[in-house]
Amino acid sequence: MVIEFGVLTSRQDAYGHQLYDFYKGRPVVECVERDDGYIDPNPALPKYYLSEYKDWTPREKKSVQYAKGRILDIGSGGGRWSLYLQKKGLDVLGVDNSPLAVKVCKTRGVNNVRVRPISEIDSRLGKFDTILMMGNNFGLFGSFKQARQLLKRFYEMTSPGARIIAESLDIYKPPVDPLHRQYHLRNRKLGRMPGQVRMRLRYRTFVTPWFDYLLVSKKQMWTILQGTGWKVNRFIDGPGPVYVAIIDRI
Amino acid sequence: MVIEFGVLTSRQDAYGHQLYDFYKGRPVVECVERDDGYIDPNPALPKYYLSEYKDWTPREKKSVQYAKGRILDIGSGGGRWSLYLQKKGLDVLGVDNSPLAVKVCKTRGVNNVRVRPISEIDSRLGKFDTILMMGNNFGLFGSFKQARQLLKRFYEMTSPGARIIAESLDIYKPPVDPLHRQYHLRNRKLGRMPGQVRMRLRYRTFVTPWFDYLLVSKKQMWTILQGTGWKVNRFIDGPGPVYVAIIDRI
């Protein structure tokens, strides 16, 4: 079963409301709830979504240099990537399933950004040379099956020599929290990928539907890419479990 | 209906686990969930529970001066009050329904502290001259009815001239968040006190049972005290909606 994660209604748009409120100067803590009851409040996140180039990690700064040509920024959030690339004179289109996030992007000056869930990204948006999935947004693929379907669709939407710049989190990189390890095992038993995290975001009384967010090791990413027309060119590591893959169109 | 809020099991002891982990140096955000779905993550709280006299607010510093004789510290948490009073040579007993909070108290050097929910506080603990309910802990009374029952019981457990030092939050003090106002109205319709907040605490996969935490205006506090043998001597205000009542045994 793949959980549909379409355009968020206002009641569901916990992500957009927290982003908008933070942008307007309100203190905000992002709160993720996992389907095993694990709750993960993170005070750093809203700030991260709006962070500027000078505050990026070396991994992020290195990764963004791979962006070229016409760029699709998937899960554009607060517009940190789109804004940077646009300022560099690149042609970038941001998409996000959060209407309020898109509003924040527009207010911040992103020229091209649309409300669009990943499941509705297709060739009607035109051809791209780069697909950006930063901020762990390889996770938006949701599941093994949907990742492969979308990768094949992305192949059709891209030019020869195109690339995907995708960030993920290696769930096996030590130290692994015992609670997370337990969750990975439970997922395996349910026939899901170990890092297929069913979660929802909560902010005040806003709450997203449950959705699957897919975290993978490098090896798992290789496996997912097999036969989709894409292959890893290189990985860019950071000090923690998060890494970026530069993925080439074959 | 009054929700029973007895001694917490380890799985339920979200409060104690977050306190213990914070005490051990782990970053912790306290996360309160209200029964209307409102979620309130607060990064400042664990630190507050362990804060030392020098970091207290003027309201807190002023309030603690009213403590005298044998003292009962209800909801002693991380032991901030008990430790301070004990160091000043006063005879203080801390009680908390969180076994891990009691463990933290003991580790930090509180000499007298017991695992005991407020509903099981009675004259078997001996006579007291001061009952402390700081940190909004007037809220532990839970409801109008239970507050009055416990106040009468506290009367029996205290000496002539005894006092209660209780902190609460005036839910009507502007600015009132529209979401909270809506919640107060809903409570009224359900025959509950407007500030009778049904909530639970969540930390990782630990979650307390739902319990009622009672926030009252000064006027509502006066009404609750009527005929219980207690009356307000004075209020100590701060800059926000939180205030302390010095309550005298009649």
Short mmCIF file of C-alpha atoms in Angstrom, two decimals:
data_model
loop_
_atom_site.label_atom_id
_atom_site.label_comp_id
_atom_site.label_asym_id
_atom_site.label_seq_id
_atom_site.Cartn_x
_atom_site.Cartn_y
_atom_site.Cartn_z
CA MET A 1 0.00 0.00 0.00
CA VAL A 2 1.25 3.42 -0.93
CA ILE A 3 -0.27 6.30 0.93
CA GLU A 4 -1.40 9.08 -1.36
CA PHE A 5 0.13 12.38 -0.47
CA GLY A 6 -1.57 14.93 -2.67
CA VAL A 7 -2.02 18.67 -2.34
CA LEU A 8 -2.54 19.56 1.32
CA THR A 9 -5.72 21.29 2.47
CA SER A 10 -5.25 24.19 4.87
CA ARG A 11 -6.12 21.96 7.87
CA GLN A 12 -3.55 19.44 6.65
CA ASP A 13 -0.85 21.94 5.80
CA ALA A 14 1.09 21.70 9.06
CA TYR A 15 4.31 22.11 7.11
CA GLY A 16 3.20 25.30 5.39
CA HIS A 17 1.68 26.83 8.50
CA GLN A 18 4.81 26.30 10.57
CA LEU A 19 6.95 27.66 7.74
CA TYR A 20 4.72 30.68 7.24
CA ASP A 21 4.54 31.46 10.97
CA PHE A 22 8.29 31.10 11.36
CA TYR A 23 8.81 33.35 8.35
CA LYS A 24 6.57 35.89 10.07
CA GLY A 25 8.75 35.79 13.19
CA ARG A 26 6.88 33.32 15.42
CA PRO A 27 8.95 30.75 17.34
CA VAL A 28 8.30 27.36 15.80
CA VAL A 29 9.37 23.79 16.56
CA GLU A 30 8.78 21.19 13.85
CA CYS A 31 7.07 18.12 15.25
CA VAL A 32 7.16 14.79 13.42
CA GLU A 33 5.07 11.86 14.67
CA ARG A 34 5.94 8.35 13.50
CA ASP A 35 3.30 5.62 13.30
CA ASP A 36 4.87 3.69 16.18
CA GLY A 37 4.16 6.66 18.46
CA TYR A 38 7.67 8.09 18.32
CA ILE A 39 7.53 11.85 18.50
CA ASP A 40 10.38 14.03 17.28
CA PRO A 41 10.23 17.77 17.92
CA ASN A 42 13.05 19.65 16.21
CA PRO A 43 13.58 23.33 17.00
CA ALA A 44 16.25 23.78 14.28
CA LEU A 45 14.15 22.84 11.28
CA PRO A 46 12.07 25.85 10.38
CA LYS A 47 15.23 27.96 10.35
CA TYR A 48 16.93 25.40 8.13
CA TYR A 49 14.15 25.65 5.54
CA LEU A 50 14.90 29.34 5.04
CA SER A 51 18.66 29.22 5.45
CA GLU A 52 20.94 31.13 3.10
CA TYR A 53 23.99 29.90 1.20
CA LYS A 54 26.46 31.17 3.78
CA ASP A 55 24.83 28.95 6.43
CA TRP A 56 24.78 25.79 4.33
CA THR A 57 26.95 22.77 5.10
CA PRO A 58 29.95 21.97 2.89
CA ARG A 59 27.94 18.97 1.61
CA GLU A 60 25.16 21.29 0.50
CA LYS A 61 27.47 23.84 -1.06
CA LYS A 62 29.28 21.11 -3.00
CA SER A 63 26.04 19.45 -4.13
CA VAL A 64 24.41 22.57 -5.51
CA GLN A 65 27.34 23.07 -7.88
CA TYR A 66 26.08 20.08 -9.86
CA ALA A 67 22.87 21.88 -10.78
CA LYS A 68 22.83 22.97 -14.43
CA GLY A 69 20.45 23.95 -17.20
CA ARG A 70 16.73 23.88 -16.47
CA ILE A 71 16.17 22.74 -12.89
CA LEU A 72 13.20 21.16 -11.11
CA ASP A 73 13.35 21.69 -7.33
CA ILE A 74 11.11 19.00 -5.80
CA GLY A 75 9.73 19.79 -2.35
CA SER A 76 10.99 23.33 -2.67
CA GLY A 77 9.86 24.18 0.88
CA GLY A 78 10.90 27.68 1.89
CA GLY A 79 12.69 28.11 -1.45
CA ARG A 80 16.27 28.01 -0.21
CA TRP A 81 17.56 26.14 -3.29
CA SER A 82 15.33 27.81 -5.85
CA LEU A 83 16.24 31.26 -4.63
CA TYR A 84 19.96 30.57 -4.71
CA LEU A 85 19.92 29.04 -8.19
CA GLN A 86 17.63 31.74 -9.55
CA LYS A 87 20.02 34.41 -8.29
CA LYS A 88 22.80 32.62 -10.11
CA GLY A 89 20.80 33.10 -13.31
CA LEU A 90 19.63 29.51 -13.66
CA ASP A 91 16.15 28.55 -14.87
CA VAL A 92 14.48 26.82 -11.92
CA LEU A 93 10.96 25.61 -11.18
CA GLY A 94 10.00 24.78 -7.60
CA VAL A 95 7.17 22.39 -6.76
CA ASP A 96 5.70 21.55 -3.38
CA ASN A 97 2.48 19.94 -2.17
CA SER A 98 2.11 22.62 0.51
CA PRO A 99 0.17 25.66 -0.73
CA LEU A 100 1.47 27.78 2.14
CA ALA A 101 5.08 26.80 1.47
CA VAL A 102 4.56 27.89 -2.13
CA LYS A 103 3.15 31.16 -0.83
CA VAL A 104 6.28 31.65 1.31
CA CYS A 105 8.45 30.93 -1.75
CA LYS A 106 6.60 33.52 -3.80
CA THR A 107 6.79 36.11 -1.04
CA ARG A 108 10.51 35.50 -0.76
CA GLY A 109 10.95 36.12 -4.46
CA VAL A 110 10.95 32.71 -6.14
CA ASN A 111 9.72 33.42 -9.67
CA ASN A 112 8.61 29.94 -10.72
CA VAL A 113 6.96 27.75 -8.12
CA ARG A 114 3.82 25.65 -8.22
CA VAL A 115 1.62 23.66 -5.86
CA ARG A 116 2.18 20.11 -7.04
CA PRO A 117 2.67 16.80 -5.20
CA ILE A 118 5.48 14.56 -6.43
CA SER A 119 2.95 12.04 -7.74
CA GLU A 120 1.67 14.63 -10.24
CA ILE A 121 5.03 15.66 -11.62
CA ASP A 122 5.16 14.74 -15.29
CA SER A 123 6.20 15.91 -18.73
CA ARG A 124 3.55 18.64 -18.78
CA LEU A 125 6.10 20.65 -16.77
CA GLY A 126 8.51 20.44 -19.71
CA LYS A 127 12.02 19.00 -19.96
CA PHE A 128 14.65 19.37 -17.27
CA ASP A 129 18.41 19.03 -17.06
CA THR A 130 18.55 18.74 -13.28
CA ILE A 131 16.14 17.39 -10.70
CA LEU A 132 16.85 18.53 -7.15
CA MET A 133 15.67 16.49 -4.16
CA MET A 134 17.60 18.10 -1.34
CA GLY A 135 16.68 18.19 2.35
CA ASN A 136 16.35 14.38 2.49
CA ASN A 137 13.79 14.69 -0.29
CA PHE A 138 14.77 11.40 -1.90
CA GLY A 139 12.32 10.47 0.85
CA LEU A 140 9.40 11.90 -1.13
CA PHE A 141 9.62 8.80 -3.34
CA GLY A 142 7.82 7.14 -0.43
CA SER A 143 8.42 3.49 -1.27
CA PHE A 144 10.58 1.18 -3.36
CA LYS A 145 7.84 0.75 -5.94
CA GLN A 146 6.87 4.39 -6.22
CA ALA A 147 10.53 5.44 -6.36
CA ARG A 148 11.06 3.24 -9.42
CA GLN A 149 7.87 4.42 -11.11
CA LEU A 150 8.80 8.06 -10.60
CA LEU A 151 12.42 7.55 -11.64
CA LYS A 152 11.19 6.10 -14.94
CA ARG A 153 8.86 9.05 -15.36
CA PHE A 154 11.72 11.44 -14.54
CA TYR A 155 13.72 9.75 -17.31
CA GLU A 156 11.05 10.80 -19.80
CA MET A 157 11.05 14.36 -18.47
CA THR A 158 14.78 14.94 -18.72
CA SER A 159 17.32 15.67 -21.41
CA PRO A 160 20.31 13.45 -22.30
CA GLY A 161 23.06 14.10 -19.77
CA ALA A 162 20.55 15.14 -17.10
CA ARG A 163 21.15 14.45 -13.42
CA ILE A 164 19.27 14.06 -10.17
CA ILE A 165 20.79 15.61 -7.04
CA ALA A 166 19.15 13.74 -4.19
CA GLU A 167 19.73 13.77 -0.45
CA SER A 168 18.98 10.86 1.86
CA LEU A 169 19.87 9.57 5.29
CA ASP A 170 21.75 6.29 5.72
CA ILE A 171 19.67 4.58 8.39
CA TYR A 172 22.49 2.13 9.18
CA LYS A 173 25.22 4.69 9.89
CA PRO A 174 26.20 4.39 13.57
CA PRO A 175 25.16 5.30 16.13
CA VAL A 176 21.70 3.95 15.37
CA ASP A 177 19.11 4.75 18.02
CA PRO A 178 17.67 1.44 19.35
CA LEU A 179 14.15 2.80 18.82
CA HIS A 180 14.92 3.38 15.15
CA ARG A 181 16.52 -0.05 14.77
CA GLN A 182 13.36 -1.59 16.22
CA TYR A 183 11.29 0.41 13.74
CA HIS A 184 13.43 -0.78 10.81
CA LEU A 185 12.91 -4.40 11.89
CA ARG A 186 9.16 -3.87 12.20
CA ASN A 187 9.11 -2.41 8.69
CA ARG A 188 11.00 -5.40 7.32
CA LYS A 189 8.44 -7.74 8.86
CA LEU A 190 5.66 -5.71 7.21
CA GLY A 191 7.32 -6.07 3.80
CA ARG A 192 8.31 -2.42 3.69
CA MET A 193 11.77 -0.99 3.23
CA PRO A 194 13.48 -0.65 6.65
CA GLY A 195 13.71 3.13 6.32
CA GLN A 196 10.22 3.59 4.92
CA VAL A 197 9.05 5.87 7.69
CA ARG A 198 5.31 6.37 8.01
CA MET A 199 4.91 9.77 9.59
CA ARG A 200 2.87 12.90 9.79
CA LEU A 201 3.76 16.47 10.63
CA ARG A 202 1.93 18.33 13.37
CA TYR A 203 1.84 22.04 14.07
CA ARG A 204 -0.69 23.54 16.49
CA THR A 205 -3.91 21.74 15.44
CA PHE A 206 -2.75 21.33 11.84
CA VAL A 207 -1.81 17.79 10.92
CA THR A 208 -0.77 16.26 7.61
CA PRO A 209 -2.15 12.91 6.53
CA TRP A 210 0.11 9.96 7.28
CA PHE A 211 2.66 9.58 4.51
CA ASP A 212 5.67 7.39 3.78
CA TYR A 213 9.07 9.03 3.72
CA LEU A 214 11.83 6.79 2.41
CA LEU A 215 15.28 6.86 3.99
CA VAL A 216 17.87 4.61 2.32
CA SER A 217 21.44 3.49 2.59
CA LYS A 218 23.69 4.03 -0.42
CA LYS A 219 23.38 0.35 -1.31
CA GLN A 220 19.62 0.51 -1.15
CA MET A 221 19.68 3.56 -3.40
CA TRP A 222 21.76 1.63 -5.96
CA THR A 223 19.20 -1.17 -5.90
CA ILE A 224 16.28 1.18 -6.38
CA LEU A 225 17.96 2.79 -9.41
CA GLN A 226 18.56 -0.52 -11.23
CA GLY A 227 16.79 -0.54 -14.60
CA THR A 228 15.23 2.91 -14.23
CA GLY A 229 17.63 4.65 -16.59
CA TRP A 230 19.58 6.27 -13.75
CA LYS A 231 22.81 5.43 -11.95
CA VAL A 232 24.86 6.97 -9.17
CA ASN A 233 27.82 8.99 -10.37
CA ARG A 234 29.12 9.89 -6.93
CA PHE A 235 28.16 10.38 -3.32
CA ILE A 236 28.85 13.50 -1.30
CA ASP A 237 29.15 12.79 2.41
CA GLY A 238 28.82 14.91 5.48
CA PRO A 239 29.90 14.22 9.05
CA GLY A 240 26.57 12.52 9.91
CA PRO A 241 24.30 9.95 8.27
CA VAL A 242 22.97 12.37 5.63
CA TYR A 243 24.52 12.16 2.16
CA VAL A 244 23.85 13.45 -1.32
CA ALA A 245 23.84 11.33 -4.46
CA ILE A 246 24.68 12.78 -7.85
CA ILE A 247 22.66 10.51 -10.12
CA ASP A 248 23.25 10.48 -13.89
CA ARG A 249 20.79 9.73 -16.64
CA ILE A 250 22.21 6.76 -18.53
CA MET B 1 -15.35 12.53 35.00
CA VAL B 2 -11.99 12.95 36.63
CA ILE B 3 -9.14 11.14 34.96
CA GLU B 4 -7.03 9.19 37.39
CA PHE B 5 -3.41 10.14 37.24
CA GLY B 6 -1.60 7.70 39.48
CA VAL B 7 2.00 6.56 39.59
CA LEU B 8 3.39 6.37 36.08
CA THR B 9 4.71 3.11 34.66
CA SER B 10 8.00 3.32 32.79
CA ARG B 11 6.22 3.34 29.39
CA GLN B 12 4.00 6.17 30.67
CA ASP B 13 6.76 8.16 32.30
CA ALA B 14 7.40 10.55 29.40
CA TYR B 15 8.02 13.33 31.91
CA GLY B 16 10.63 11.38 33.84
CA HIS B 17 12.39 10.03 30.77
CA GLN B 18 12.77 13.45 29.19
CA LEU B 19 13.98 14.88 32.49
CA TYR B 20 16.43 12.05 33.03
CA ASP B 21 17.79 12.24 29.48
CA PHE B 22 18.15 16.00 29.68
CA TYR B 23 19.90 15.65 33.01
CA LYS B 24 22.29 13.20 31.31
CA GLY B 25 23.10 15.77 28.63
CA ARG B 26 20.77 14.75 25.80
CA PRO B 27 18.95 17.53 23.90
CA VAL B 28 15.26 17.36 24.83
CA VAL B 29 12.13 19.22 23.78
CA GLU B 30 9.04 18.78 25.96
CA CYS B 31 6.02 17.92 23.87
CA VAL B 32 2.48 18.41 25.21
CA GLU B 33 -0.51 17.13 23.24
CA ARG B 34 -3.97 18.50 24.02
CA ASP B 35 -7.11 16.46 23.40
CA ASP B 36 -8.23 18.76 20.57
CA GLY B 37 -5.08 17.80 18.65
CA TYR B 38 -3.12 20.91 19.59
CA ILE B 39 0.55 20.06 19.90
CA ASP B 40 2.94 22.21 21.88
CA PRO B 41 6.66 21.41 21.74
CA ASN B 42 8.67 23.55 24.16
CA PRO B 43 12.48 23.45 23.97
CA ALA B 44 12.91 25.57 27.13
CA LEU B 45 11.14 23.29 29.58
CA PRO B 46 13.56 20.54 30.53
CA LYS B 47 16.14 23.20 31.38
CA TYR B 48 13.56 25.05 33.48
CA TYR B 49 12.90 21.95 35.58
CA LEU B 50 16.53 21.88 36.69
CA SER B 51 17.14 25.62 36.91
CA GLU B 52 18.99 27.13 39.84
CA TYR B 53 18.01 30.05 42.03
CA LYS B 54 20.14 32.56 40.11
CA ASP B 55 18.13 31.79 36.95
CA TRP B 56 14.68 32.06 38.54
CA THR B 57 12.27 34.88 37.72
CA PRO B 58 11.64 37.67 40.27
CA ARG B 59 8.16 36.13 40.77
CA GLU B 60 9.74 32.81 41.71
CA LYS B 61 12.34 34.34 43.97
CA LYS B 62 9.69 36.36 45.79
CA SER B 63 7.34 33.38 46.13
CA VAL B 64 9.84 31.00 47.63
CA GLN B 65 10.44 33.41 50.51
CA TYR B 66 6.97 32.50 51.80
CA ALA B 67 8.01 28.91 52.42
CA LYS B 68 8.44 28.16 56.13
CA GLY B 69 8.51 25.27 58.58
CA ARG B 70 7.91 21.78 57.23
CA ILE B 71 7.33 21.94 53.49
CA LEU B 72 5.58 19.63 51.03
CA ASP B 73 6.77 20.18 47.45
CA ILE B 74 4.02 18.75 45.22
CA GLY B 75 5.12 17.74 41.73
CA SER B 76 8.72 18.22 42.72
CA GLY B 77 9.94 17.44 39.19
CA GLY B 78 13.68 17.91 38.87
CA GLY B 79 13.87 19.09 42.48
CA ARG B 80 14.60 22.76 41.86
CA TRP B 81 12.49 23.95 44.81
CA SER B 82 13.28 21.11 47.16
CA LEU B 83 17.01 21.49 46.61
CA TYR B 84 16.96 25.22 47.22
CA LEU B 85 14.88 24.98 50.40
CA GLN B 86 16.86 22.04 51.71
CA LYS B 87 20.09 24.02 51.24
CA LYS B 88 18.53 26.83 53.24
CA GLY B 89 18.10 24.35 56.11
CA LEU B 90 14.36 23.86 55.76
CA ASP B 91 12.62 20.51 56.22
CA VAL B 92 11.18 19.64 52.83
CA LEU B 93 9.50 16.56 51.35
CA GLY B 94 9.13 16.29 47.58
CA VAL B 95 6.46 14.13 45.96
CA ASP B 96 5.96 13.32 42.29
CA ASN B 97 4.06 10.68 40.35
CA SER B 98 7.04 10.17 38.05
CA PRO B 99 9.44 7.51 39.35
CA LEU B 100 12.22 8.76 37.08
CA ALA B 101 11.76 12.36 38.20
CA VAL B 102 12.13 11.15 41.77
CA LYS B 103 15.28 9.32 40.72
CA VAL B 104 16.66 12.55 39.22
CA CYS B 105 15.82 14.38 42.47
CA LYS B 106 17.66 11.79 44.53
CA THR B 107 20.67 11.85 42.21
CA ARG B 108 20.77 15.62 42.47
CA GLY B 109 20.82 15.41 46.25
CA VAL B 110 17.23 15.85 47.41
CA ASN B 111 17.11 14.02 50.75
CA ASN B 112 13.37 13.49 51.11
CA VAL B 113 11.40 12.68 48.00
CA ARG B 114 8.79 10.04 47.27
CA VAL B 115 6.88 8.63 44.33
CA ARG B 116 3.33 9.70 45.08
CA PRO B 117 0.51 11.09 42.91
CA ILE B 118 -1.37 14.09 44.27
CA SER B 119 -4.48 11.95 44.79
CA GLU B 120 -2.61 9.86 47.35
CA ILE B 121 -1.24 12.70 49.41
CA ASP B 122 -2.73 12.52 52.88
CA SER B 123 -2.00 12.85 56.57
CA ARG B 124 0.15 9.70 56.57
CA LEU B 125 2.90 12.04 55.30
CA GLY B 126 2.61 14.03 58.55
CA LYS B 127 1.78 17.69 59.19
CA PHE B 128 3.05 20.54 57.06
CA ASP B 129 3.42 24.30 57.42
CA THR B 130 3.80 25.00 53.71
CA ILE B 131 2.50 23.28 50.60
CA LEU B 132 4.34 24.23 47.41
CA MET B 133 2.64 23.90 44.03
CA MET B 134 5.02 25.85 41.81
CA GLY B 135 5.57 25.47 38.07
CA ASN B 136 1.83 25.89 37.34
CA ASN B 137 1.23 22.98 39.67
CA PHE B 138 -2.06 24.34 40.96
CA GLY B 139 -2.93 22.54 37.72
CA LEU B 140 -2.38 19.15 39.37
CA PHE B 141 -5.72 19.66 41.15
CA GLY B 142 -7.16 18.66 37.77
CA SER B 143 -10.74 19.84 38.18
CA PHE B 144 -12.97 22.09 40.25
CA LYS B 145 -14.30 19.17 42.26
CA GLN B 146 -10.97 17.46 42.88
CA ALA B 147 -9.34 20.80 43.77
CA ARG B 148 -11.89 21.33 46.53
CA GLN B 149 -11.59 17.77 47.83
CA LEU B 150 -7.82 18.02 47.99
CA LEU B 151 -7.86 21.49 49.54
CA LYS B 152 -10.03 20.13 52.36
CA ARG B 153 -7.64 17.23 52.79
CA PHE B 154 -4.69 19.64 52.80
CA TYR B 155 -6.45 21.53 55.59
CA GLU B 156 -6.33 18.40 57.73
CA MET B 157 -2.65 17.87 56.92
CA THR B 158 -1.47 21.34 57.87
CA SER B 159 -0.77 23.31 61.02
CA PRO B 160 -2.54 26.52 62.08
CA GLY B 161 -1.01 29.42 60.15
CA ALA B 162 0.00 27.13 57.26
CA ARG B 163 0.06 28.34 53.67
CA ILE B 164 -0.09 27.06 50.14
CA ILE B 165 2.18 28.65 47.56
CA ALA B 166 0.57 27.83 44.24
CA GLU B 167 1.33 28.91 40.70
CA SER B 168 -1.22 29.07 37.92
CA LEU B 169 -1.75 30.66 34.53
CA ASP B 170 -4.53 33.19 33.95
CA ILE B 171 -6.10 31.87 30.77
CA TYR B 172 -7.85 35.21 30.12
CA LYS B 173 -4.78 37.44 30.25
CA PRO B 174 -4.28 38.97 26.80
CA PRO B 175 -3.15 38.13 24.25
CA VAL B 176 -5.20 34.93 24.22
CA ASP B 177 -4.43 32.63 21.31
CA PRO B 178 -7.67 32.06 19.31
CA LEU B 179 -7.05 28.31 19.43
CA HIS B 180 -6.95 28.44 23.22
CA ARG B 181 -10.08 30.60 23.39
CA GLN B 182 -11.87 28.06 21.23
CA TYR B 183 -10.70 25.30 23.57
CA HIS B 184 -11.99 27.21 26.62
CA LEU B 185 -15.43 27.57 24.99
CA ARG B 186 -15.50 23.88 24.13
CA ASN B 187 -14.67 23.04 27.76
CA ARG B 188 -17.48 25.27 28.99
CA LYS B 189 -19.94 23.46 26.74
CA LEU B 190 -18.73 20.13 28.16
CA GLY B 191 -19.35 21.35 31.72
CA ARG B 192 -15.67 21.59 32.49
CA MET B 193 -13.75 24.60 33.72
CA PRO B 194 -12.55 26.65 30.72
CA GLY B 195 -8.88 26.08 31.60
CA GLN B 196 -9.29 22.40 32.44
CA VAL B 197 -6.80 21.21 29.87
CA ARG B 198 -6.91 17.54 29.00
CA MET B 199 -3.42 16.68 27.88
CA ARG B 200 -0.70 14.12 27.77
CA LEU B 201 3.05 14.39 27.59
CA ARG B 202 5.00 12.62 24.87
CA TYR B 203 8.69 11.89 24.68
CA ARG B 204 10.12 9.48 22.10
CA THR B 205 7.65 6.58 22.34
CA PHE B 206 6.83 7.28 25.99
CA VAL B 207 3.43 8.78 26.56
CA THR B 208 1.56 9.60 29.76
CA PRO B 209 -2.12 8.78 30.13
CA TRP B 210 -4.45 11.66 29.36
CA PHE B 211 -4.85 13.84 32.44
CA ASP B 212 -6.59 17.08 33.34
CA TYR B 213 -4.41 20.05 34.20
CA LEU B 214 -6.33 23.00 35.62
CA LEU B 215 -5.39 26.56 34.65
CA VAL B 216 -7.41 29.26 36.40
CA SER B 217 -7.85 33.02 36.57
CA LYS B 218 -7.43 34.66 39.96
CA LYS B 219 -11.19 34.97 40.28
CA GLN B 220 -11.67 31.30 39.51
CA MET B 221 -9.08 30.45 42.15
CA TRP B 222 -11.01 32.49 44.71
CA THR B 223 -14.18 30.58 43.84
CA ILE B 224 -12.48 27.21 44.14
CA LEU B 225 -11.13 28.10 47.61
CA GLN B 226 -14.55 29.10 49.03
CA GLY B 227 -15.46 26.92 52.02
CA THR B 228 -12.32 24.78 51.88
CA GLY B 229 -10.60 26.46 54.84
CA TRP B 230 -8.21 28.40 52.59
CA LYS B 231 -8.16 31.94 51.27
CA VAL B 232 -5.84 34.01 49.09
CA ASN B 233 -3.56 36.32 51.05
CA ARG B 234 -1.88 37.88 48.03
CA PHE B 235 -0.97 37.35 44.42
CA ILE B 236 2.53 37.69 43.00
CA ASP B 237 2.51 38.63 39.33
CA GLY B 238 5.05 38.34 36.58
CA PRO B 239 5.16 39.97 33.17
CA GLY B 240 3.07 37.21 31.54
CA PRO B 241 -0.09 35.28 32.40
CA VAL B 242 1.58 33.16 35.09
CA TYR B 243 1.04 34.22 38.71
CA VAL B 244 1.59 32.84 42.18
CA ALA B 245 -1.00 32.82 44.94
CA ILE B 246 -0.01 32.88 48.60
CA ILE B 247 -2.94 31.06 50.16
CA ASP B 248 -3.51 31.12 53.93
CA ARG B 249 -5.12 28.48 56.11
CA ILE B 250 -8.09 30.19 57.79
#
